[in-house]
């Protein structure tokens, strides 16, 4: 079994209204020295098999085509071997 | 002229679009379910508004992989008319048929209202019945209409007159207050370089009968009919 985690983040050059709203909320709750917040997504996947490199190649393409939009987002794909449930 | 109005799961402006085409304009128009693979014999394709696939991941991100989208791409490449309204615009951007992407409104608010929208280029098949600089009154209804692209893309969109509609005030000025969603350079609608694929956030199909408050959107459909018959 392989576990994969995809973190999708808005590019820093793109205005992130959700991050901005979250930042202001946190500041309002008393963290006055908070400078920035960015809101992304965490997508967790489980695959059968143990060929991590083959899985990485396939999922990398999926990250580019579906899970992120390279115009506005970056992603980090992490794969780890996992024992069965 | 034969029209296809695509239906994705959670499209919700498909009936409005079909109503305008069939009942207001007397056109030969039908729904096409997103699992169809052929659009043979169709002259124009409408990707309607809605929340395809619940807007999961990103608006339009999953719909772009619907089987019918291969036929849409082929039709676009063959020069046929492709019109994406609201969620349809988002799908066209995600599928790469139009540049850029639509993200969450800068205000975070869902905006549902009539707004002034300026025609930036009245020399296309979509806008021939308007005048360049004309200010239309069109409704918007979206939470993710904030158009984003890199500076080079924005420059080339304007240089090639691919920006067909911008948000403006009643006098036609692109003021910060008249931008409902934070769209870069006030962009409300763009076409591809070839001029046969348009995406726009305002809803012309909801503004095609006076009884509904405005018929300023009808000109877009009339422009297409005229260019098809020319």
mmCIF file of C-alpha atoms in Angstrom:
data_model
loop_
_atom_site.group_PDB
_atom_site.id
_atom_site.type_symbol
_atom_site.label_atom_id
_atom_site.label_comp_id
_atom_site.label_asym_id
_atom_site.label_seq_id
_atom_site.Cartn_x
_atom_site.Cartn_y
_atom_site.Cartn_z
ATOM 1 C CA UNK A 1 0.000 0.000 0.000
ATOM 2 C CA UNK A 2 1.162 3.535 -0.782
ATOM 3 C CA UNK A 3 -0.087 6.662 0.890
ATOM 4 C CA UNK A 4 0.119 9.892 -1.074
ATOM 5 C CA UNK A 5 -0.450 13.399 0.159
ATOM 6 C CA UNK A 6 -0.889 16.385 -2.120
ATOM 7 C CA UNK A 7 -0.622 19.876 -0.660
ATOM 8 C CA UNK A 8 -2.017 22.495 -3.038
ATOM 9 C CA UNK A 9 -1.174 26.111 -2.235
ATOM 10 C CA UNK A 10 -2.143 29.390 -3.871
ATOM 11 C CA UNK A 11 0.867 31.005 -5.517
ATOM 12 C CA UNK A 12 2.222 33.824 -3.405
ATOM 13 C CA UNK A 13 1.939 36.211 -6.354
ATOM 14 C CA UNK A 14 -1.832 35.621 -6.541
ATOM 15 C CA UNK A 15 -4.141 37.460 -4.161
ATOM 16 C CA UNK A 16 -5.704 34.846 -1.865
ATOM 17 C CA UNK A 17 -8.973 36.257 -0.507
ATOM 18 C CA UNK A 18 -9.555 33.280 1.799
ATOM 19 C CA UNK A 19 -6.081 33.634 3.285
ATOM 20 C CA UNK A 20 -6.646 37.348 3.684
ATOM 21 C CA UNK A 21 -9.940 36.785 5.546
ATOM 22 C CA UNK A 22 -8.389 34.120 7.771
ATOM 23 C CA UNK A 23 -5.432 36.416 8.485
ATOM 24 C CA UNK A 24 -7.730 39.214 9.599
ATOM 25 C CA UNK A 25 -9.766 36.832 11.771
ATOM 26 C CA UNK A 26 -6.640 35.578 13.526
ATOM 27 C CA UNK A 27 -5.413 39.127 14.058
ATOM 28 C CA UNK A 28 -8.825 39.994 15.473
ATOM 29 C CA UNK A 29 -8.426 37.110 17.954
ATOM 30 C CA UNK A 30 -5.329 38.730 19.360
ATOM 31 C CA UNK A 31 -2.369 37.613 17.248
ATOM 32 C CA UNK A 32 -1.423 41.155 16.318
ATOM 33 C CA UNK A 33 1.955 40.248 14.842
ATOM 34 C CA UNK A 34 0.470 37.841 12.257
ATOM 35 C CA UNK A 35 1.731 38.968 8.864
ATOM 36 C CA UNK A 36 0.101 36.623 6.337
ATOM 37 C CA UNK A 37 -2.114 33.548 5.985
ATOM 38 C CA UNK A 38 -2.604 31.343 2.945
ATOM 39 C CA UNK A 39 -5.334 28.759 2.549
ATOM 40 C CA UNK A 40 -4.729 25.700 0.384
ATOM 41 C CA UNK A 41 -5.899 22.106 0.218
ATOM 42 C CA UNK A 42 -4.613 18.792 1.484
ATOM 43 C CA UNK A 43 -5.636 15.777 -0.604
ATOM 44 C CA UNK A 44 -4.877 12.297 0.763
ATOM 45 C CA UNK A 45 -4.798 9.232 -1.462
ATOM 46 C CA UNK A 46 -4.259 5.505 -0.890
ATOM 47 C CA UNK A 47 -3.051 3.195 -3.630
ATOM 48 C CA UNK A 48 -2.595 -0.547 -3.840
ATOM 49 C CA UNK A 49 0.906 -1.772 -4.717
ATOM 50 C CA UNK A 50 4.369 -0.773 -3.575
ATOM 51 C CA UNK A 51 6.050 0.790 -6.633
ATOM 52 C CA UNK A 52 6.482 4.318 -5.326
ATOM 53 C CA UNK A 53 8.282 5.660 -8.397
ATOM 54 C CA UNK A 54 5.581 4.420 -10.775
ATOM 55 C CA UNK A 55 2.917 5.910 -8.512
ATOM 56 C CA UNK A 56 4.812 9.208 -8.345
ATOM 57 C CA UNK A 57 4.913 9.523 -12.124
ATOM 58 C CA UNK A 58 1.194 8.861 -12.489
ATOM 59 C CA UNK A 59 0.150 11.106 -9.625
ATOM 60 C CA UNK A 60 2.447 13.918 -10.705
ATOM 61 C CA UNK A 61 0.503 14.105 -13.973
ATOM 62 C CA UNK A 62 -2.788 14.025 -12.043
ATOM 63 C CA UNK A 63 -1.566 16.854 -9.809
ATOM 64 C CA UNK A 64 -0.826 18.993 -12.856
ATOM 65 C CA UNK A 65 -4.004 18.127 -14.780
ATOM 66 C CA UNK A 66 -6.645 17.943 -12.086
ATOM 67 C CA UNK A 67 -5.635 18.552 -8.482
ATOM 68 C CA UNK A 68 -3.961 21.918 -9.065
ATOM 69 C CA UNK A 69 -4.160 24.673 -11.651
ATOM 70 C CA UNK A 70 -0.617 25.835 -12.434
ATOM 71 C CA UNK A 71 -1.873 29.326 -13.309
ATOM 72 C CA UNK A 72 -2.696 29.997 -9.664
ATOM 73 C CA UNK A 73 -1.401 27.126 -7.549
ATOM 74 C CA UNK A 74 1.700 25.118 -6.644
ATOM 75 C CA UNK A 75 1.643 21.605 -5.235
ATOM 76 C CA UNK A 76 3.845 19.282 -3.230
ATOM 77 C CA UNK A 77 3.364 15.539 -3.708
ATOM 78 C CA UNK A 78 4.636 13.212 -0.973
ATOM 79 C CA UNK A 79 4.466 9.406 -1.200
ATOM 80 C CA UNK A 80 5.163 6.991 1.618
ATOM 81 C CA UNK A 81 4.942 3.215 1.853
ATOM 82 C CA UNK A 82 2.219 2.052 4.229
ATOM 83 C CA UNK A 83 1.339 -1.317 5.663
ATOM 84 C CA UNK A 84 -2.151 -2.641 5.008
ATOM 85 C CA UNK A 85 -5.074 -1.450 7.084
ATOM 86 C CA UNK B 1 -28.485 27.491 -36.932
ATOM 87 C CA UNK B 2 -28.228 24.371 -34.741
ATOM 88 C CA UNK B 3 -27.366 24.817 -31.066
ATOM 89 C CA UNK B 4 -26.305 22.436 -28.322
ATOM 90 C CA UNK B 5 -26.769 23.431 -24.685
ATOM 91 C CA UNK B 6 -24.514 21.187 -22.628
ATOM 92 C CA UNK B 7 -25.722 19.763 -19.330
ATOM 93 C CA UNK B 8 -23.203 18.833 -16.659
ATOM 94 C CA UNK B 9 -24.241 17.495 -13.250
ATOM 95 C CA UNK B 10 -25.391 20.670 -11.415
ATOM 96 C CA UNK B 11 -25.630 22.914 -14.445
ATOM 97 C CA UNK B 12 -28.524 25.224 -13.588
ATOM 98 C CA UNK B 13 -28.749 27.847 -16.341
ATOM 99 C CA UNK B 14 -29.249 25.274 -19.091
ATOM 100 C CA UNK B 15 -33.016 25.832 -19.143
ATOM 101 C CA UNK B 16 -32.630 29.607 -19.344
ATOM 102 C CA UNK B 17 -30.261 29.251 -22.298
ATOM 103 C CA UNK B 18 -32.512 26.782 -24.133
ATOM 104 C CA UNK B 19 -35.554 28.972 -23.487
ATOM 105 C CA UNK B 20 -33.911 32.011 -25.073
ATOM 106 C CA UNK B 21 -32.655 30.046 -28.064
ATOM 107 C CA UNK B 22 -35.894 28.171 -28.772
ATOM 108 C CA UNK B 23 -38.709 30.367 -27.506
ATOM 109 C CA UNK B 24 -37.279 33.867 -27.911
ATOM 110 C CA UNK B 25 -35.191 33.303 -31.044
ATOM 111 C CA UNK B 26 -36.925 30.292 -32.649
ATOM 112 C CA UNK B 27 -33.684 28.375 -33.021
ATOM 113 C CA UNK B 28 -33.095 24.655 -33.427
ATOM 114 C CA UNK B 29 -31.606 23.918 -29.996
ATOM 115 C CA UNK B 30 -31.298 20.847 -27.791
ATOM 116 C CA UNK B 31 -29.712 19.766 -24.559
ATOM 117 C CA UNK B 32 -26.647 17.531 -24.809
ATOM 118 C CA UNK B 33 -25.734 15.473 -21.744
ATOM 119 C CA UNK B 34 -22.079 15.705 -20.708
ATOM 120 C CA UNK B 35 -21.500 11.994 -21.329
ATOM 121 C CA UNK B 36 -22.186 12.351 -25.061
ATOM 122 C CA UNK B 37 -19.106 12.162 -27.256
ATOM 123 C CA UNK B 38 -20.358 13.714 -30.499
ATOM 124 C CA UNK B 39 -21.448 17.235 -31.417
ATOM 125 C CA UNK B 40 -21.647 16.521 -35.141
ATOM 126 C CA UNK B 41 -23.970 18.823 -37.052
ATOM 127 C CA UNK B 42 -23.979 21.446 -34.312
ATOM 128 C CA UNK B 43 -23.081 25.040 -35.255
ATOM 129 C CA UNK B 44 -22.862 26.522 -31.775
ATOM 130 C CA UNK B 45 -22.295 25.114 -28.293
ATOM 131 C CA UNK B 46 -23.383 26.734 -25.035
ATOM 132 C CA UNK B 47 -21.709 25.763 -21.750
ATOM 133 C CA UNK B 48 -24.257 27.103 -19.269
ATOM 134 C CA UNK B 49 -23.929 28.482 -15.779
ATOM 135 C CA UNK B 50 -24.267 26.422 -12.629
ATOM 136 C CA UNK B 51 -22.070 24.564 -10.197
ATOM 137 C CA UNK B 52 -20.848 21.592 -12.216
ATOM 138 C CA UNK B 53 -19.652 18.795 -9.918
ATOM 139 C CA UNK B 54 -20.426 20.985 -6.914
ATOM 140 C CA UNK B 55 -17.483 23.257 -7.782
ATOM 141 C CA UNK B 56 -15.308 20.620 -6.064
ATOM 142 C CA UNK B 57 -11.518 21.154 -6.295
ATOM 143 C CA UNK B 58 -11.917 24.301 -8.397
ATOM 144 C CA UNK B 59 -14.868 25.586 -10.437
ATOM 145 C CA UNK B 60 -14.924 23.685 -13.734
ATOM 146 C CA UNK B 61 -11.926 21.524 -12.837
ATOM 147 C CA UNK B 62 -13.812 18.221 -12.985
ATOM 148 C CA UNK B 63 -16.248 19.128 -15.771
ATOM 149 C CA UNK B 64 -13.339 19.686 -18.122
ATOM 150 C CA UNK B 65 -12.790 15.916 -18.107
ATOM 151 C CA UNK B 66 -16.389 15.120 -19.080
ATOM 152 C CA UNK B 67 -16.542 13.029 -22.268
ATOM 153 C CA UNK B 68 -18.293 15.785 -24.241
ATOM 154 C CA UNK B 69 -15.347 18.144 -23.736
ATOM 155 C CA UNK B 70 -13.291 16.340 -26.391
ATOM 156 C CA UNK B 71 -16.047 17.127 -28.883
ATOM 157 C CA UNK B 72 -16.128 20.735 -27.645
ATOM 158 C CA UNK B 73 -12.372 21.037 -28.216
ATOM 159 C CA UNK B 74 -12.708 19.576 -31.704
ATOM 160 C CA UNK B 75 -15.568 21.961 -32.515
ATOM 161 C CA UNK B 76 -13.550 24.924 -31.215
ATOM 162 C CA UNK B 77 -10.569 23.885 -33.331
ATOM 163 C CA UNK B 78 -12.885 23.651 -36.359
ATOM 164 C CA UNK B 79 -13.985 27.263 -35.833
ATOM 165 C CA UNK B 80 -17.465 26.543 -34.510
ATOM 166 C CA UNK B 81 -18.986 28.877 -31.964
ATOM 167 C CA UNK B 82 -18.420 28.000 -28.298
ATOM 168 C CA UNK B 83 -20.077 30.184 -25.649
ATOM 169 C CA UNK B 84 -19.318 29.638 -21.956
ATOM 170 C CA UNK B 85 -21.453 31.578 -19.492
ATOM 171 C CA UNK B 86 -20.429 31.844 -15.828
ATOM 172 C CA UNK B 87 -19.600 28.237 -14.840
ATOM 173 C CA UNK B 88 -19.204 27.619 -18.578
ATOM 174 C CA UNK B 89 -16.489 30.308 -18.649
ATOM 175 C CA UNK B 90 -14.783 28.588 -15.706
ATOM 176 C CA UNK B 91 -14.882 25.250 -17.557
ATOM 177 C CA UNK B 92 -13.410 26.813 -20.720
ATOM 178 C CA UNK B 93 -10.526 28.270 -18.695
ATOM 179 C CA UNK B 94 -9.864 25.000 -16.865
ATOM 180 C CA UNK B 95 -9.897 23.108 -20.160
ATOM 181 C CA UNK B 96 -7.348 25.467 -21.692
ATOM 182 C CA UNK B 97 -9.688 26.725 -24.431
ATOM 183 C CA UNK B 98 -9.345 30.181 -22.869
ATOM 184 C CA UNK B 99 -6.346 31.518 -20.937
ATOM 185 C CA UNK B 100 -6.337 32.370 -17.239
ATOM 186 C CA UNK B 101 -8.574 31.163 -14.432
ATOM 187 C CA UNK B 102 -11.490 32.389 -12.299
ATOM 188 C CA UNK B 103 -10.959 32.409 -8.549
ATOM 189 C CA UNK B 104 -12.888 33.427 -5.428
ATOM 190 C CA UNK B 105 -14.267 36.961 -5.517
ATOM 191 C CA UNK B 106 -11.857 39.324 -3.760
ATOM 192 C CA UNK B 107 -14.652 40.331 -1.376
ATOM 193 C CA UNK B 108 -15.437 36.657 -0.628
ATOM 194 C CA UNK B 109 -19.095 37.552 -1.258
ATOM 195 C CA UNK B 110 -21.391 35.873 -3.743
ATOM 196 C CA UNK B 111 -22.597 38.747 -5.942
ATOM 197 C CA UNK B 112 -26.031 38.531 -7.554
ATOM 198 C CA UNK B 113 -27.147 41.762 -9.233
ATOM 199 C CA UNK B 114 -27.487 43.760 -12.432
ATOM 200 C CA UNK B 115 -24.319 45.637 -13.359
ATOM 201 C CA UNK B 116 -23.087 47.892 -16.140
ATOM 202 C CA UNK B 117 -20.849 45.949 -18.521
ATOM 203 C CA UNK B 118 -18.933 47.623 -21.341
ATOM 204 C CA UNK B 119 -18.512 46.166 -24.824
ATOM 205 C CA UNK B 120 -14.783 46.505 -25.517
ATOM 206 C CA UNK B 121 -14.747 45.095 -29.025
ATOM 207 C CA UNK B 122 -17.840 45.022 -31.243
ATOM 208 C CA UNK B 123 -16.118 43.504 -34.265
ATOM 209 C CA UNK B 124 -16.494 39.828 -33.270
ATOM 210 C CA UNK B 125 -19.159 37.265 -34.093
ATOM 211 C CA UNK B 126 -20.393 37.595 -30.494
ATOM 212 C CA UNK B 127 -20.662 41.371 -30.405
ATOM 213 C CA UNK B 128 -21.402 42.590 -33.950
ATOM 214 C CA UNK B 129 -24.843 43.891 -32.985
ATOM 215 C CA UNK B 130 -23.380 46.103 -30.253
ATOM 216 C CA UNK B 131 -21.174 49.191 -30.503
ATOM 217 C CA UNK B 132 -17.667 49.357 -29.074
ATOM 218 C CA UNK B 133 -17.903 51.291 -25.813
ATOM 219 C CA UNK B 134 -21.626 50.547 -25.409
ATOM 220 C CA UNK B 135 -22.646 50.002 -21.779
ATOM 221 C CA UNK B 136 -25.010 47.066 -21.251
ATOM 222 C CA UNK B 137 -27.050 46.210 -18.175
ATOM 223 C CA UNK B 138 -26.439 42.538 -17.433
ATOM 224 C CA UNK B 139 -26.911 40.318 -14.374
ATOM 225 C CA UNK B 140 -24.092 38.501 -12.634
ATOM 226 C CA UNK B 141 -24.488 35.702 -10.071
ATOM 227 C CA UNK B 142 -21.221 34.216 -8.915
ATOM 228 C CA UNK B 143 -18.838 33.679 -6.040
ATOM 229 C CA UNK B 144 -15.845 32.825 -8.234
ATOM 230 C CA UNK B 145 -15.656 35.357 -11.041
ATOM 231 C CA UNK B 146 -12.361 36.993 -10.212
ATOM 232 C CA UNK B 147 -10.371 36.677 -13.438
ATOM 233 C CA UNK B 148 -6.651 36.001 -12.945
ATOM 234 C CA UNK B 149 -3.846 35.632 -15.498
ATOM 235 C CA UNK B 150 -0.196 36.632 -15.610
ATOM 236 C CA UNK B 151 0.708 40.102 -16.861
ATOM 237 C CA UNK B 152 1.965 38.879 -20.248
ATOM 238 C CA UNK B 153 -1.327 37.054 -20.863
ATOM 239 C CA UNK B 154 -3.338 40.124 -19.842
ATOM 240 C CA UNK B 155 -1.273 42.348 -22.142
ATOM 241 C CA UNK B 156 -1.745 40.013 -25.082
ATOM 242 C CA UNK B 157 -5.507 39.692 -24.436
ATOM 243 C CA UNK B 158 -5.876 43.461 -24.735
ATOM 244 C CA UNK B 159 -3.379 43.809 -27.600
ATOM 245 C CA UNK B 160 -5.294 41.218 -29.634
ATOM 246 C CA UNK B 161 -8.700 42.690 -28.705
ATOM 247 C CA UNK B 162 -9.739 39.439 -27.051
ATOM 248 C CA UNK B 163 -11.269 41.277 -24.100
ATOM 249 C CA UNK B 164 -14.874 41.686 -25.221
ATOM 250 C CA UNK B 165 -16.505 42.792 -21.956
ATOM 251 C CA UNK B 166 -15.345 44.687 -18.854
ATOM 252 C CA UNK B 167 -17.097 45.773 -15.653
ATOM 253 C CA UNK B 168 -17.626 49.526 -15.537
ATOM 254 C CA UNK B 169 -19.767 52.227 -13.967
ATOM 255 C CA UNK B 170 -22.866 53.698 -15.607
ATOM 256 C CA UNK B 171 -20.667 56.112 -17.570
ATOM 257 C CA UNK B 172 -18.541 53.284 -18.929
ATOM 258 C CA UNK B 173 -15.511 53.981 -16.722
ATOM 259 C CA UNK B 174 -13.603 51.036 -15.209
ATOM 260 C CA UNK B 175 -13.515 52.351 -11.638
ATOM 261 C CA UNK B 176 -12.450 50.190 -8.660
ATOM 262 C CA UNK B 177 -16.000 50.464 -7.231
ATOM 263 C CA UNK B 178 -17.492 49.056 -10.446
ATOM 264 C CA UNK B 179 -15.441 45.849 -10.286
ATOM 265 C CA UNK B 180 -17.683 43.309 -8.501
ATOM 266 C CA UNK B 181 -15.158 40.535 -7.939
ATOM 267 C CA UNK B 182 -11.603 41.895 -8.181
ATOM 268 C CA UNK B 183 -11.077 40.717 -11.768
ATOM 269 C CA UNK B 184 -7.736 41.831 -13.145
ATOM 270 C CA UNK B 185 -8.209 44.838 -15.437
ATOM 271 C CA UNK B 186 -11.986 44.583 -14.905
ATOM 272 C CA UNK B 187 -12.261 41.613 -17.258
ATOM 273 C CA UNK B 188 -15.808 40.231 -17.539
ATOM 274 C CA UNK B 189 -15.472 38.264 -20.776
ATOM 275 C CA UNK B 190 -12.742 37.165 -23.184
ATOM 276 C CA UNK B 191 -12.524 35.265 -26.448
ATOM 277 C CA UNK B 192 -9.788 33.086 -27.863
ATOM 278 C CA UNK B 193 -7.349 34.376 -30.475
ATOM 279 C CA UNK B 194 -9.413 32.949 -33.336
ATOM 280 C CA UNK B 195 -12.508 34.715 -32.020
ATOM 281 C CA UNK B 196 -14.865 31.714 -31.969
ATOM 282 C CA UNK B 197 -14.720 30.805 -28.247
ATOM 283 C CA UNK B 198 -16.155 33.276 -25.711
ATOM 284 C CA UNK B 199 -16.327 33.010 -21.943
ATOM 285 C CA UNK B 200 -18.077 35.601 -19.801
ATOM 286 C CA UNK B 201 -19.286 35.826 -16.215
ATOM 287 C CA UNK B 202 -22.413 38.000 -16.824
ATOM 288 C CA UNK B 203 -25.546 36.141 -17.971
ATOM 289 C CA UNK B 204 -26.821 37.345 -21.368
ATOM 290 C CA UNK B 205 -29.416 34.535 -21.366
ATOM 291 C CA UNK B 206 -30.998 36.015 -18.222
ATOM 292 C CA UNK B 207 -31.246 39.409 -19.899
ATOM 293 C CA UNK B 208 -32.879 38.605 -23.215
ATOM 294 C CA UNK B 209 -36.464 39.634 -22.502
ATOM 295 C CA UNK B 210 -37.633 43.054 -21.301
ATOM 296 C CA UNK B 211 -40.054 41.469 -18.850
ATOM 297 C CA UNK B 212 -37.051 40.071 -16.958
ATOM 298 C CA UNK B 213 -35.560 43.504 -16.408
ATOM 299 C CA UNK B 214 -33.195 43.844 -19.360
ATOM 300 C CA UNK B 215 -32.869 42.549 -22.879
ATOM 301 C CA UNK B 216 -29.349 43.859 -23.343
ATOM 302 C CA UNK B 217 -28.021 40.291 -23.531
ATOM 303 C CA UNK B 218 -30.111 39.406 -26.576
ATOM 304 C CA UNK B 219 -27.670 41.269 -28.816
ATOM 305 C CA UNK B 220 -25.051 38.619 -28.173
ATOM 306 C CA UNK B 221 -27.275 35.869 -29.581
ATOM 307 C CA UNK B 222 -28.477 38.114 -32.430
ATOM 308 C CA UNK B 223 -24.842 38.859 -33.286
ATOM 309 C CA UNK B 224 -24.158 35.134 -33.597
ATOM 310 C CA UNK B 225 -27.222 34.576 -35.805
ATOM 311 C CA UNK B 226 -26.227 37.443 -38.079
ATOM 312 C CA UNK B 227 -22.628 36.296 -38.409
ATOM 313 C CA UNK B 228 -23.764 32.750 -39.160
ATOM 314 C CA UNK B 229 -26.037 33.979 -41.947
ATOM 315 C CA UNK B 230 -23.533 36.461 -43.357
#
